[in-house]
mmCIF file of C-alpha atoms in Angstrom:
data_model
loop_
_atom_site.group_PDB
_atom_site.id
_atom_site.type_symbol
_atom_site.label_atom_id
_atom_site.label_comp_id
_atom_site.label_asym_id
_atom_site.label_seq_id
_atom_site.Cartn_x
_atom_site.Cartn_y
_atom_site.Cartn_z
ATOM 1 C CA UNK N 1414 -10.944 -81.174 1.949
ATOM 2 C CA UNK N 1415 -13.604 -78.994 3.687
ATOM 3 C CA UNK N 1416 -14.768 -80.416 7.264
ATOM 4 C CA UNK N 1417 -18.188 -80.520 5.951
ATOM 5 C CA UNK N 1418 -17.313 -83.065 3.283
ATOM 6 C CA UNK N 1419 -15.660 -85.005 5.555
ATOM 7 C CA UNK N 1420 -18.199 -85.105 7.812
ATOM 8 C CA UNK N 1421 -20.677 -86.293 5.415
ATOM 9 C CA UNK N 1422 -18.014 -89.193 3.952
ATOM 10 C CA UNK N 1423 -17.350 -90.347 7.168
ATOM 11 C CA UNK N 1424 -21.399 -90.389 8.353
ATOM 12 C CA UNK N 1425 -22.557 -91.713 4.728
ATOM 13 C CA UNK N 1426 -19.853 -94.729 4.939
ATOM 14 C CA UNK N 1427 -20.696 -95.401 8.422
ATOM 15 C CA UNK N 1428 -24.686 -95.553 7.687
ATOM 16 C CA UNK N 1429 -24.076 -97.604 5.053
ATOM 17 C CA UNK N 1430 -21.934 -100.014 6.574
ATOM 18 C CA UNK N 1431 -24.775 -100.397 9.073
ATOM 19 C CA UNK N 1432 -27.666 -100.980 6.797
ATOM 20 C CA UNK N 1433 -25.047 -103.638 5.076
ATOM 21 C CA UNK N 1434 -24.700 -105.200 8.198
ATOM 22 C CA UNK N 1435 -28.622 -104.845 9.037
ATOM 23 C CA UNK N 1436 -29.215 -106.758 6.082
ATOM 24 C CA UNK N 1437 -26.740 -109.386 6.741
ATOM 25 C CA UNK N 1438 -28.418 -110.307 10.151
ATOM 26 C CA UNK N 1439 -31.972 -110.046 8.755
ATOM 27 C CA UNK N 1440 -30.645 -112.730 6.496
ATOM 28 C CA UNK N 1441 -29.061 -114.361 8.767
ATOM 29 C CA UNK N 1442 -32.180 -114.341 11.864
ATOM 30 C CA UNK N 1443 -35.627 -113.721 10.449
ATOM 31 C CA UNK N 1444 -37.386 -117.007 10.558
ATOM 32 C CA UNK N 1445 -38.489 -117.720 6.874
ATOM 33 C CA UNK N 1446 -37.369 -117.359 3.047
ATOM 34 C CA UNK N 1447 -40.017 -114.785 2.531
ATOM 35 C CA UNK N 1448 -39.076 -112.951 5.379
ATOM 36 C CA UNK N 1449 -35.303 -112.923 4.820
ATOM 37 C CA UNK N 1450 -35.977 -111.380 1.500
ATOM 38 C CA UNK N 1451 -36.951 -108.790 2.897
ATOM 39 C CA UNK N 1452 -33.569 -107.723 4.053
ATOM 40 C CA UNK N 1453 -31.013 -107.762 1.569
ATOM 41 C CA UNK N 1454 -33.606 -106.099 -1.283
ATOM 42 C CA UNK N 1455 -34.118 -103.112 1.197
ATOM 43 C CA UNK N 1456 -31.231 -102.797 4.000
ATOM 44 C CA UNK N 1457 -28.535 -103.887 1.680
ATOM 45 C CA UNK N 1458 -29.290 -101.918 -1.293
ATOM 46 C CA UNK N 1459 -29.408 -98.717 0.726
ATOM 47 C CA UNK N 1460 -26.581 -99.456 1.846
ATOM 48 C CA UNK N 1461 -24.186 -100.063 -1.129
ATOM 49 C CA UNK N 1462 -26.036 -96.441 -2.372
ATOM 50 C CA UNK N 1463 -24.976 -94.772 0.788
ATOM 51 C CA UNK N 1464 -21.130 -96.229 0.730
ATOM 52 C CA UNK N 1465 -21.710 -94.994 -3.489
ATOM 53 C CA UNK N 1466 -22.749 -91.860 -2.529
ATOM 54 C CA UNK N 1467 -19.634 -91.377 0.204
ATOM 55 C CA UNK N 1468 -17.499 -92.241 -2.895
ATOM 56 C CA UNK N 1469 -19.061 -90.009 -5.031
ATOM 57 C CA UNK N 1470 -18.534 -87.051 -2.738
ATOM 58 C CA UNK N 1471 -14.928 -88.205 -1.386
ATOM 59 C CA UNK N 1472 -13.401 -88.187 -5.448
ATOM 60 C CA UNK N 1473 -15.070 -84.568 -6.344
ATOM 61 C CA UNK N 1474 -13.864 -83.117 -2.874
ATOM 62 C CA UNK N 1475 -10.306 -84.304 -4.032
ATOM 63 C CA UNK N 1476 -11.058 -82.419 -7.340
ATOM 64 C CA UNK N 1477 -10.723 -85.711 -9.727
ATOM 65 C CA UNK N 1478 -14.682 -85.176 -10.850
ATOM 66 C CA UNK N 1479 -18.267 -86.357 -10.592
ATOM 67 C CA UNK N 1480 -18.255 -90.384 -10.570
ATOM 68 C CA UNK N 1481 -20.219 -91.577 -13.536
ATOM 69 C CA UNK N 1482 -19.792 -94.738 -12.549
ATOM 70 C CA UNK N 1483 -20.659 -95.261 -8.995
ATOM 71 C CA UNK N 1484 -24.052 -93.334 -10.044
ATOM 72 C CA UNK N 1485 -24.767 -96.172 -12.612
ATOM 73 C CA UNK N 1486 -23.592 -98.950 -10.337
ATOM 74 C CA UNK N 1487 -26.300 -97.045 -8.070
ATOM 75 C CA UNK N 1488 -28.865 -97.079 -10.546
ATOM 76 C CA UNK N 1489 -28.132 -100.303 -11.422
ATOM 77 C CA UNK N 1490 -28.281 -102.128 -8.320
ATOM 78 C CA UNK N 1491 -32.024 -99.976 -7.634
ATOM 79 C CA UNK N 1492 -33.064 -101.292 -10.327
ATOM 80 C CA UNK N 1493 -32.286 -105.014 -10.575
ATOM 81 C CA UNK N 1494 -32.732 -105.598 -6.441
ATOM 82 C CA UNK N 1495 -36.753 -105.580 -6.903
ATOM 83 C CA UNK N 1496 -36.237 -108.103 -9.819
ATOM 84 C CA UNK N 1497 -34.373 -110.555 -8.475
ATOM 85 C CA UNK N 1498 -36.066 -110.557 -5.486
ATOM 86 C CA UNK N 1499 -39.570 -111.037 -7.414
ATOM 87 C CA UNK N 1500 -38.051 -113.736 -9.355
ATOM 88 C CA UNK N 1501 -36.802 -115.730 -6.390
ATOM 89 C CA UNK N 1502 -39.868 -115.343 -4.641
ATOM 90 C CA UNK N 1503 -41.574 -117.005 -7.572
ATOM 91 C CA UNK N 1504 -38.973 -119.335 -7.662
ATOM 92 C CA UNK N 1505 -39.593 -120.365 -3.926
ATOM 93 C CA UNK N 1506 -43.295 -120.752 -4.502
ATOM 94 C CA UNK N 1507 -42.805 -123.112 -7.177
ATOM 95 C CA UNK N 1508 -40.407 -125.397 -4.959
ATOM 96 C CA UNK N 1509 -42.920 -125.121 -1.752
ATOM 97 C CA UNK N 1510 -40.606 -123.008 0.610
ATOM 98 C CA UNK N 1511 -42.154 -123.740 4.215
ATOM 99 C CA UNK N 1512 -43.329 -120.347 5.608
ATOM 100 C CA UNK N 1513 -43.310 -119.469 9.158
ATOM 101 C CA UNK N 1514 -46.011 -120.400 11.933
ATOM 102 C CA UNK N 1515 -48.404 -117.685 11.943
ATOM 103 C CA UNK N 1516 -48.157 -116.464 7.756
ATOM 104 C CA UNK N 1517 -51.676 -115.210 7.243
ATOM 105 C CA UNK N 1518 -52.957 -115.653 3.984
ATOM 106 C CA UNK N 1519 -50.858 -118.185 1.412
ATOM 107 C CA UNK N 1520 -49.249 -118.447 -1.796
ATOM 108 C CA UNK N 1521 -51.324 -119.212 -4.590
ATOM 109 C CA UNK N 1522 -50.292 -121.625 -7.440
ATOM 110 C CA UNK N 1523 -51.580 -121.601 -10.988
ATOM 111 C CA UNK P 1177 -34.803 -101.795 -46.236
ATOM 112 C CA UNK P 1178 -35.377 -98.567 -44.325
ATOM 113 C CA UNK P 1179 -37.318 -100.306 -41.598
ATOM 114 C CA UNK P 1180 -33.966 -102.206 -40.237
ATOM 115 C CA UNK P 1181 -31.890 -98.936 -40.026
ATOM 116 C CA UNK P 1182 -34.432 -97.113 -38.154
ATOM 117 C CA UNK P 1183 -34.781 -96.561 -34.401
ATOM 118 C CA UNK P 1184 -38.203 -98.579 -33.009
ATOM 119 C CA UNK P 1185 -37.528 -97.212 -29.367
ATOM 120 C CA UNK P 1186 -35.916 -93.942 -29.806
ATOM 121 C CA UNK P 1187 -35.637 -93.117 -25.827
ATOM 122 C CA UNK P 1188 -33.965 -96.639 -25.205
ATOM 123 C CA UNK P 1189 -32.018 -95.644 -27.972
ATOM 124 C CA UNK P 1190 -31.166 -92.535 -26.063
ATOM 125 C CA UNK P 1191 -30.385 -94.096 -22.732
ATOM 126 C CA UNK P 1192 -27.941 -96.718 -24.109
ATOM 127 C CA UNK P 1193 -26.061 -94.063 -26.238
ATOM 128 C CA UNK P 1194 -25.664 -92.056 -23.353
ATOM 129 C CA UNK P 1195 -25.010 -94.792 -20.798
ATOM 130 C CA UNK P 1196 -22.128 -95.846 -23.443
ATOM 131 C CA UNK P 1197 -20.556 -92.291 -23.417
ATOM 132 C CA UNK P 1198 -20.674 -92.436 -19.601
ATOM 133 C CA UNK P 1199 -19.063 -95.838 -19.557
ATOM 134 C CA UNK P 1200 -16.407 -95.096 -21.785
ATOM 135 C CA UNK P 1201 -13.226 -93.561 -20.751
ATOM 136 C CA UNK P 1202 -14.107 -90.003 -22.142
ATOM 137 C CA UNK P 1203 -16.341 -88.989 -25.355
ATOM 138 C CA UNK P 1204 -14.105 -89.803 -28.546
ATOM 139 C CA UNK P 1205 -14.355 -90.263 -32.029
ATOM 140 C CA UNK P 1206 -14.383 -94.291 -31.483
ATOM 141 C CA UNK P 1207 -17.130 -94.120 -28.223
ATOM 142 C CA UNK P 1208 -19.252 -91.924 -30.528
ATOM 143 C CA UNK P 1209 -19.836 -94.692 -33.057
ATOM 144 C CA UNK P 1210 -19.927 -97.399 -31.188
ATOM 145 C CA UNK P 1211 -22.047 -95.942 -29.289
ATOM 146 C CA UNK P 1212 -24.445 -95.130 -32.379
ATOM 147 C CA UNK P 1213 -24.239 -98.999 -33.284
ATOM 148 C CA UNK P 1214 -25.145 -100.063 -30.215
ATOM 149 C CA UNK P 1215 -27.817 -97.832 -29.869
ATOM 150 C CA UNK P 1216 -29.444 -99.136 -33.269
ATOM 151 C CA UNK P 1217 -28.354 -102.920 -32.820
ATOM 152 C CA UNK P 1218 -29.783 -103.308 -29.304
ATOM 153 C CA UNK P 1219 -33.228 -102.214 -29.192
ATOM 154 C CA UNK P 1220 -33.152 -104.241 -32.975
ATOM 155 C CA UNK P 1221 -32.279 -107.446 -31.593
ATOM 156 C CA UNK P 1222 -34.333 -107.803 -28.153
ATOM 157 C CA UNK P 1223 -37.769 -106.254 -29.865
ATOM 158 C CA UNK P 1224 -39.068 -109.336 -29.724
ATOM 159 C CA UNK P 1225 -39.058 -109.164 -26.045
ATOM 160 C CA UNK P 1226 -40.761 -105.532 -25.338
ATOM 161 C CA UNK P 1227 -44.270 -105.642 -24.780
ATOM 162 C CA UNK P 1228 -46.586 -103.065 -26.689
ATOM 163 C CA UNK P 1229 -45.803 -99.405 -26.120
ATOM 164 C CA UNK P 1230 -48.085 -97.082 -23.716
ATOM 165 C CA UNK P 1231 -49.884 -95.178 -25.919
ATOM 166 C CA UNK P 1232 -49.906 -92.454 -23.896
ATOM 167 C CA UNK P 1233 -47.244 -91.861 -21.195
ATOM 168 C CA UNK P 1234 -46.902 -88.450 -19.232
ATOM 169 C CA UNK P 1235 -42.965 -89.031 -18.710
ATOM 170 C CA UNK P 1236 -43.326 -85.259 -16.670
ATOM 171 C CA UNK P 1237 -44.706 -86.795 -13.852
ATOM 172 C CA UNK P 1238 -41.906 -89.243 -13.455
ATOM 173 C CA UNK P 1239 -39.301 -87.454 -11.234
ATOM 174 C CA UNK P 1240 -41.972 -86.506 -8.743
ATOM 175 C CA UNK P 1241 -43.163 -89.943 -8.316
ATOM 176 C CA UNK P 1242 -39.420 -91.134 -7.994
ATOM 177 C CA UNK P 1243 -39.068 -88.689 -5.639
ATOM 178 C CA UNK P 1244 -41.770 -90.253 -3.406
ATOM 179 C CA UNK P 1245 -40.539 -93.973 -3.988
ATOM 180 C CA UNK P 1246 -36.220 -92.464 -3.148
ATOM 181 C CA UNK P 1247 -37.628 -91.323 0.090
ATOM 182 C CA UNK P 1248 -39.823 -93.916 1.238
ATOM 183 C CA UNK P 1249 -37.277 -96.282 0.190
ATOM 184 C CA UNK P 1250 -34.740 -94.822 3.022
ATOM 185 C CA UNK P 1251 -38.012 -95.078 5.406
ATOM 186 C CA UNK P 1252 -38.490 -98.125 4.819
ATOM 187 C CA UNK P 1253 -34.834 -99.462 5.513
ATOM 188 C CA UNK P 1254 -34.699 -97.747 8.736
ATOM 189 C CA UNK P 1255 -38.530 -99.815 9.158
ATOM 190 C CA UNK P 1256 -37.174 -102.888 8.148
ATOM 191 C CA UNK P 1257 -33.885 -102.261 10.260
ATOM 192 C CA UNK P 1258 -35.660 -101.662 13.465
ATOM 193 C CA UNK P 1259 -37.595 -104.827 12.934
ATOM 194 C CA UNK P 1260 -34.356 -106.834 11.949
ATOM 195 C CA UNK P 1261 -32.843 -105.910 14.895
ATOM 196 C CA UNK P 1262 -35.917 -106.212 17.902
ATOM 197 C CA UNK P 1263 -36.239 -109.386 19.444
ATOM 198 C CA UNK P 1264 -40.070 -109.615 18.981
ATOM 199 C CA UNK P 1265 -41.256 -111.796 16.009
ATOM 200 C CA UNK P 1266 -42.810 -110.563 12.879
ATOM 201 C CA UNK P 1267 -45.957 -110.751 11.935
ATOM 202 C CA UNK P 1268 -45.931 -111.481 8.082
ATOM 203 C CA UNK P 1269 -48.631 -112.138 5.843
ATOM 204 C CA UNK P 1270 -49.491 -113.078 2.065
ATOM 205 C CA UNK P 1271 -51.845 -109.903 0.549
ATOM 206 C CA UNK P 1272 -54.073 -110.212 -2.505
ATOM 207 C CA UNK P 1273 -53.788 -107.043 -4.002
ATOM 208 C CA UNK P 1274 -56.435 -106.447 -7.221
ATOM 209 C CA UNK P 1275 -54.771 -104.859 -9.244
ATOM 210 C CA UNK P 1276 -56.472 -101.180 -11.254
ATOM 211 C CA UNK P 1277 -53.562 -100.820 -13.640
ATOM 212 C CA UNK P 1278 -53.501 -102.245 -17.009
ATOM 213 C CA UNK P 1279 -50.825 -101.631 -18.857
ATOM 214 C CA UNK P 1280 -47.828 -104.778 -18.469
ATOM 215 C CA UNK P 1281 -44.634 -101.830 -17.954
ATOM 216 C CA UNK P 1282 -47.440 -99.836 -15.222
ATOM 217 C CA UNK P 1283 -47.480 -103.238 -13.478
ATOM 218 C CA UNK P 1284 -44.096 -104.052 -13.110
ATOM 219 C CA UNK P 1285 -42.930 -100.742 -12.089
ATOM 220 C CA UNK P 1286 -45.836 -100.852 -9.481
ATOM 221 C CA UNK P 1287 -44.143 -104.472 -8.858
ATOM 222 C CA UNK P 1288 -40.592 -103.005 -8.437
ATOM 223 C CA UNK P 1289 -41.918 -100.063 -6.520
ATOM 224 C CA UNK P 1290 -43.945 -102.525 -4.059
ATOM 225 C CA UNK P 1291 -40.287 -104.108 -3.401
ATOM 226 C CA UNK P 1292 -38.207 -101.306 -2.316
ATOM 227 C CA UNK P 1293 -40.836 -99.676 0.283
ATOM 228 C CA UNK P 1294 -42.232 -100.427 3.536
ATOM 229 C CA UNK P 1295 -42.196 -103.877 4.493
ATOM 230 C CA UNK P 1296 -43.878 -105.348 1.289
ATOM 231 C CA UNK P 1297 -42.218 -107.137 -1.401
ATOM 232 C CA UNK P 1298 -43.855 -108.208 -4.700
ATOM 233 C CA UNK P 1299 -44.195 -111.932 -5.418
ATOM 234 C CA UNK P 1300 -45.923 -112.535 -8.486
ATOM 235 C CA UNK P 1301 -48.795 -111.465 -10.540
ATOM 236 C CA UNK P 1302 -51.594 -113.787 -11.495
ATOM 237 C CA UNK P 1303 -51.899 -114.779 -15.177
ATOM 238 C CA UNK P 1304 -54.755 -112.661 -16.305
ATOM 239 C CA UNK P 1305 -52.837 -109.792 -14.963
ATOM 240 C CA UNK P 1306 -55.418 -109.128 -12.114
ATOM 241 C CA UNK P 1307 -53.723 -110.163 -8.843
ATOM 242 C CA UNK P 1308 -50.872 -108.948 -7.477
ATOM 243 C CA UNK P 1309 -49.558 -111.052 -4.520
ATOM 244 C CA UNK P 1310 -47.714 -109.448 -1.800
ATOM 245 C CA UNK P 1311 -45.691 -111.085 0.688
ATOM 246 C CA UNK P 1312 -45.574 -108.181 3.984
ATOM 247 C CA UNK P 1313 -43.034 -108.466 6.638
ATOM 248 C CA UNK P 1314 -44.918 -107.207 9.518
ATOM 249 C CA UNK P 1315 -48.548 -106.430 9.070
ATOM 250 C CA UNK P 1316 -51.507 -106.517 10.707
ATOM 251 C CA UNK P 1317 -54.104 -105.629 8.944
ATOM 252 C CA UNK P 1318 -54.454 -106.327 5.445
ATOM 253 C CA UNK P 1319 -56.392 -103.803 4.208
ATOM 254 C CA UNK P 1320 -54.344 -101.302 5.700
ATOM 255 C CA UNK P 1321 -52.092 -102.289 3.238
ATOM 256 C CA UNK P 1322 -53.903 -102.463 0.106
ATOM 257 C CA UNK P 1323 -55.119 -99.195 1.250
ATOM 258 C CA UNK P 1324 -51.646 -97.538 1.541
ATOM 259 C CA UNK P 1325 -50.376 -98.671 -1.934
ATOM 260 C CA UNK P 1326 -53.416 -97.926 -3.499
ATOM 261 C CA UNK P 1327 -52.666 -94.331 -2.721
ATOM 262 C CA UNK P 1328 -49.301 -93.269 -2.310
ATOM 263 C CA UNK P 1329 -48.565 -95.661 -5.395
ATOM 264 C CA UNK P 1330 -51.171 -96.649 -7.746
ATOM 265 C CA UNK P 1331 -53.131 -93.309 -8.306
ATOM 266 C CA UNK P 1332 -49.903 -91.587 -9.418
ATOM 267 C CA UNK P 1333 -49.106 -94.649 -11.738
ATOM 268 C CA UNK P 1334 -52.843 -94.541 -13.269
ATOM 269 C CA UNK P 1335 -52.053 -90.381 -13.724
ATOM 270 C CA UNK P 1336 -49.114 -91.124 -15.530
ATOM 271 C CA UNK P 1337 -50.499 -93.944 -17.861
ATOM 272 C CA UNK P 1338 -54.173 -93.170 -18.388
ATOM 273 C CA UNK E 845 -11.328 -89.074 10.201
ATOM 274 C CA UNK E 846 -12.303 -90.514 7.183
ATOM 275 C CA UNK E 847 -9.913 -93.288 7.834
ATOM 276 C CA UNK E 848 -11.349 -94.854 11.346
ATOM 277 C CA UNK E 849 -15.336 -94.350 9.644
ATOM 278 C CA UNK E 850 -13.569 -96.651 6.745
ATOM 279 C CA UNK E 851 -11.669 -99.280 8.956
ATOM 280 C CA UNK E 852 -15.093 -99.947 10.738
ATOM 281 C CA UNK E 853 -17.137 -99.737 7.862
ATOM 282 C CA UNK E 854 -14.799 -102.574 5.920
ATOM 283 C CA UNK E 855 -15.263 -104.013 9.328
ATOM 284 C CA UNK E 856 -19.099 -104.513 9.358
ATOM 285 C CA UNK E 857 -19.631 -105.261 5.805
ATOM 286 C CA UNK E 858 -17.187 -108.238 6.179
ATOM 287 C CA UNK E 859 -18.953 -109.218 8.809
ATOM 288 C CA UNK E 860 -22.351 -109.304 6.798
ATOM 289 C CA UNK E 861 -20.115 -111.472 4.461
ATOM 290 C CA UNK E 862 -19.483 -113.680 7.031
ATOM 291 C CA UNK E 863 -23.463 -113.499 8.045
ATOM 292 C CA UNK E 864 -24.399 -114.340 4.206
ATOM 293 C CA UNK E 865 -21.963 -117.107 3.831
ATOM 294 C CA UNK E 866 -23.475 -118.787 7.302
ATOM 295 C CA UNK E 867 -26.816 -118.232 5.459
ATOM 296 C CA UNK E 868 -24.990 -119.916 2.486
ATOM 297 C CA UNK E 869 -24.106 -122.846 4.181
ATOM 298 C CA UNK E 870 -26.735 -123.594 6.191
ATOM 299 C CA UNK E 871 -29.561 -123.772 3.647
ATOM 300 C CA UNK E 872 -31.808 -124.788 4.259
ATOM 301 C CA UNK E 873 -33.458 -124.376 0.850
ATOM 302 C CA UNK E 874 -32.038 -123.699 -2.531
ATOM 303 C CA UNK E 875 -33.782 -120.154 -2.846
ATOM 304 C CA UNK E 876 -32.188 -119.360 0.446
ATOM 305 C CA UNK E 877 -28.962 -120.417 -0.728
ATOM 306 C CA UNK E 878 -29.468 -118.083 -4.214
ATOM 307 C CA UNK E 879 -30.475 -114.972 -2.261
ATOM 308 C CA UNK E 880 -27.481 -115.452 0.240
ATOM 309 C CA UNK E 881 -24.813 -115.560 -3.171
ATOM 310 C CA UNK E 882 -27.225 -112.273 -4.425
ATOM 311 C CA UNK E 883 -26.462 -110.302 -1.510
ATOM 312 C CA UNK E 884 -22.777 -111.595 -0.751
ATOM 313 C CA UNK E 885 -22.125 -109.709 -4.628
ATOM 314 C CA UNK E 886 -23.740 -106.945 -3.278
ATOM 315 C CA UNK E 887 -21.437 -106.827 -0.099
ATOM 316 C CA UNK E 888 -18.684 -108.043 -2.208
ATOM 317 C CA UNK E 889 -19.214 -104.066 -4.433
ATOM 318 C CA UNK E 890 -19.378 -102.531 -1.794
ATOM 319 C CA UNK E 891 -16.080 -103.590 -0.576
ATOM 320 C CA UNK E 892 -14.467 -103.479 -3.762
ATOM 321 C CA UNK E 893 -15.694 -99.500 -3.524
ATOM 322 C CA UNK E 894 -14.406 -98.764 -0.166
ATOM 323 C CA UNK E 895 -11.133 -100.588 -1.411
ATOM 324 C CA UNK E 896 -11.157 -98.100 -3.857
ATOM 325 C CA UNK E 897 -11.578 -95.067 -1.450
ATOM 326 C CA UNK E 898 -8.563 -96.373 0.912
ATOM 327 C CA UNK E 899 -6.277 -96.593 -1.893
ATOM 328 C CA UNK E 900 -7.302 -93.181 -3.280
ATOM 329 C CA UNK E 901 -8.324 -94.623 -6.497
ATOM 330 C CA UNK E 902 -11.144 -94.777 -9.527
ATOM 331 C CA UNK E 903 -9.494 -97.876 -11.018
ATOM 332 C CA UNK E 904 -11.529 -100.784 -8.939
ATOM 333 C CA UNK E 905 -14.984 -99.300 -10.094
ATOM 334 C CA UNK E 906 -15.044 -101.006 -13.543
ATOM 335 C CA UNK E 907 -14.167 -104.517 -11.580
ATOM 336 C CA UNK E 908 -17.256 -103.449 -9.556
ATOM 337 C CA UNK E 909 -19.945 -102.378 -12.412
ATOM 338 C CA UNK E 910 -19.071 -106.066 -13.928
ATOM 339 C CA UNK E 911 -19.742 -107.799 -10.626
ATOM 340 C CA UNK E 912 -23.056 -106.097 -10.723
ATOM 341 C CA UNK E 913 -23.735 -107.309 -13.855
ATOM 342 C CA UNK E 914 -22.480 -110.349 -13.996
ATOM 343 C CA UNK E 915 -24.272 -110.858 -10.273
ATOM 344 C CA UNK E 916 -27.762 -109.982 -11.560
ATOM 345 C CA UNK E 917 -27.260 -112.290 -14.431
ATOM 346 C CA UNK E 918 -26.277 -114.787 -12.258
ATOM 347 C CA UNK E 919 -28.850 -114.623 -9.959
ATOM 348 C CA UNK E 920 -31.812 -114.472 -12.470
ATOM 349 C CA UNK E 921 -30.475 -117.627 -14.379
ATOM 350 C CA UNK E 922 -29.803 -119.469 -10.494
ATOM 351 C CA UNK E 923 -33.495 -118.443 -10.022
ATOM 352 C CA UNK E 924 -35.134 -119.303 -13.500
ATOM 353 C CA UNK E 925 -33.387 -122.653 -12.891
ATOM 354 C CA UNK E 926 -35.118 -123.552 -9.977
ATOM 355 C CA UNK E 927 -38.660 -122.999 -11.564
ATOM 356 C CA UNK E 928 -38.565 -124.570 -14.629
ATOM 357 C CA UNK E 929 -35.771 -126.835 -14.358
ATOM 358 C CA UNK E 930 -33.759 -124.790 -17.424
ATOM 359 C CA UNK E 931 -32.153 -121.716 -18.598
ATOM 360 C CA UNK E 932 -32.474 -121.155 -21.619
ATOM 361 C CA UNK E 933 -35.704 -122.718 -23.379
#
């Protein structure tokens, strides 16, 4: 395997495992629901791409192809991250989620 | 008769039977076909659930777009990130945003779009298809906002479905 | 090289496991509780895929496309439950 690649596994897994962990804490910290959403649809899903795309390039340096499926996994999780976390925000103004001291504005209901 | 064997959303079509080859382990005789049936029998069975086609779509600028939303969504993590991690407290706020799109599949990829970028996620859309409301993380000015997806986002989205 | 970057990358993404399942536990709403089970799948492909790249092997990414699958069903039928009460009308 060429230096290069490995360089770029080893920086891509570590990135990732970061944002993962970024996620996690903005979960686990911020001070509302609507602000702890806010982590896992952006920090985590970068993350599980970057530790996808370390994958991807760690099986072709070894010669055994392109991944096909880490790339849909990717695509995947891009995809459905934005819906589920529109549908659970929806979901949380329906139940009346208290929102942090200091929200501007509020959520509607119709 | 004819009208149950055809294809009502040929590109769907497209994307499943490819998906399927991808999926399976190498293209055979056996992935080929099933691939073809599920290709026809999917988009049959959940028409019910697509909303009217664009009539006009200009799919070519689609990968520049997605360009824009890949790399503001690695901005924004590294945004969001910072933010996670500083001790100071955010500032978050719920944004009306009117919307100038029209079409239901322009909205919700403006929707899924507004998720994955800087410090805004989506929260619903009103029922005349107006509003959009927009929960920001850290924001403090509204308009600034509004302003900001207005440009880098809708005007591209109005291009491609005017 | 690659193998210390993977020992403390499983490291930190177990320990956002261990940060979702505290957000798990401790509430203190439902929706809270939904979006800490959405991301623990999330973290849980993820390890699956770097299980996969210490054991030089393809075999665990089928597991992981059906947890992302079966995840996002999951979380949209947890989620649809809370606001209206039902799943399937």
């Amino acid at each position: 395997m060429s230096p290069f690649a490995e360089y770029a596994i080893a920086f891509l897994l570590l990135l990732g495992g970061a944002f993962t962990l970024i996620g996690a804490i903005g979960l686990a910290r911020l001070p509302d629901f609507f602000t702890r959403l806010h982590g896992p649809t952006k920090a985590t899903t970068l993350g599980v791409g970057a530790i996808m795309l370390s994958s991807v390039i760690y099986f072709s340096a070894r010669g055994e192809g392109i991944g096909i499926s880490e790339v849909l996994i990717t695509v995947f999780l891009f995809m459905t991250a934005p819906v589920s976390a529109n549908i659970l925000a929806k979901a949380a103004m329906h139940i009346g989620v208290r929102t942090m001291d200091g929200t501007e504005g509020k959520p509607w209901e119709q | 008769m004819l009208d149950r064997l055809s294809f009502p959303q040929p590109w769907l079509s497209l994307i499943l039977f490819v998906t399927w080859q991808f999926l399976s382990d190498g293209i055979s005789g056996g992935s080929l076909v099933l691939g073809l049936i599920l290709a026809w029998a999917i988009p049959q069975m959940t028409q019910g659930f697509w909303p009217e086609r664009p009539s006009f779509m200009r799919f070519w600028l689609m990968p520049k777009y997605l360009a824009r939303v890949l790399k503001d969504i690695v901005i924004a993590s590294f945004q969001v990130a910072a933010l996670i991690i500083s001790p100071r407290k955010p500032r978050p706020a719920f944004v009306c945003y009117p919307l100038e799109l029209e079409h239901p599949l322009a909205i919700s990829i403006l929707a899924s779009t507004i998720s994955l970028t800087p410090g805004t996620v989506s929260a619903d859309v009103s029922d005349d298809q107006r509003l959009l409301l927009i929960h920001a993380l850290d924001t403090e000015n509204e308009q600034e906002v509004i302003d900001t997806i207005r440009k880098r986002y809708e005007q591209p989205l109005l291009e491609m479905f005017k | 090289m690659i193998t210390i970057a993977l020992y403390i990358t499983i490291a930190m993404v177990t320990l956002a496991a261990l940060l979702n399942v505290y957000r798990l536990i401790k509430g203190p709403d439902a929706p809270d509780r939904v979006l800490a089970l959405d991301t623990l799948y999330i973290n849980a492909i993820a390890l699956i895929i770097l299980l996969g790249i210490t054991l030089g092997t393809r075999m665990y990414l089928e597991s992981a496309l059906l947890i992302a699958v079966m995840g996002f069903v999951g979380t949209v039928a947890m989620a649809k439950y809370l606001k209206r009460g039902s799943v399937i009308e």
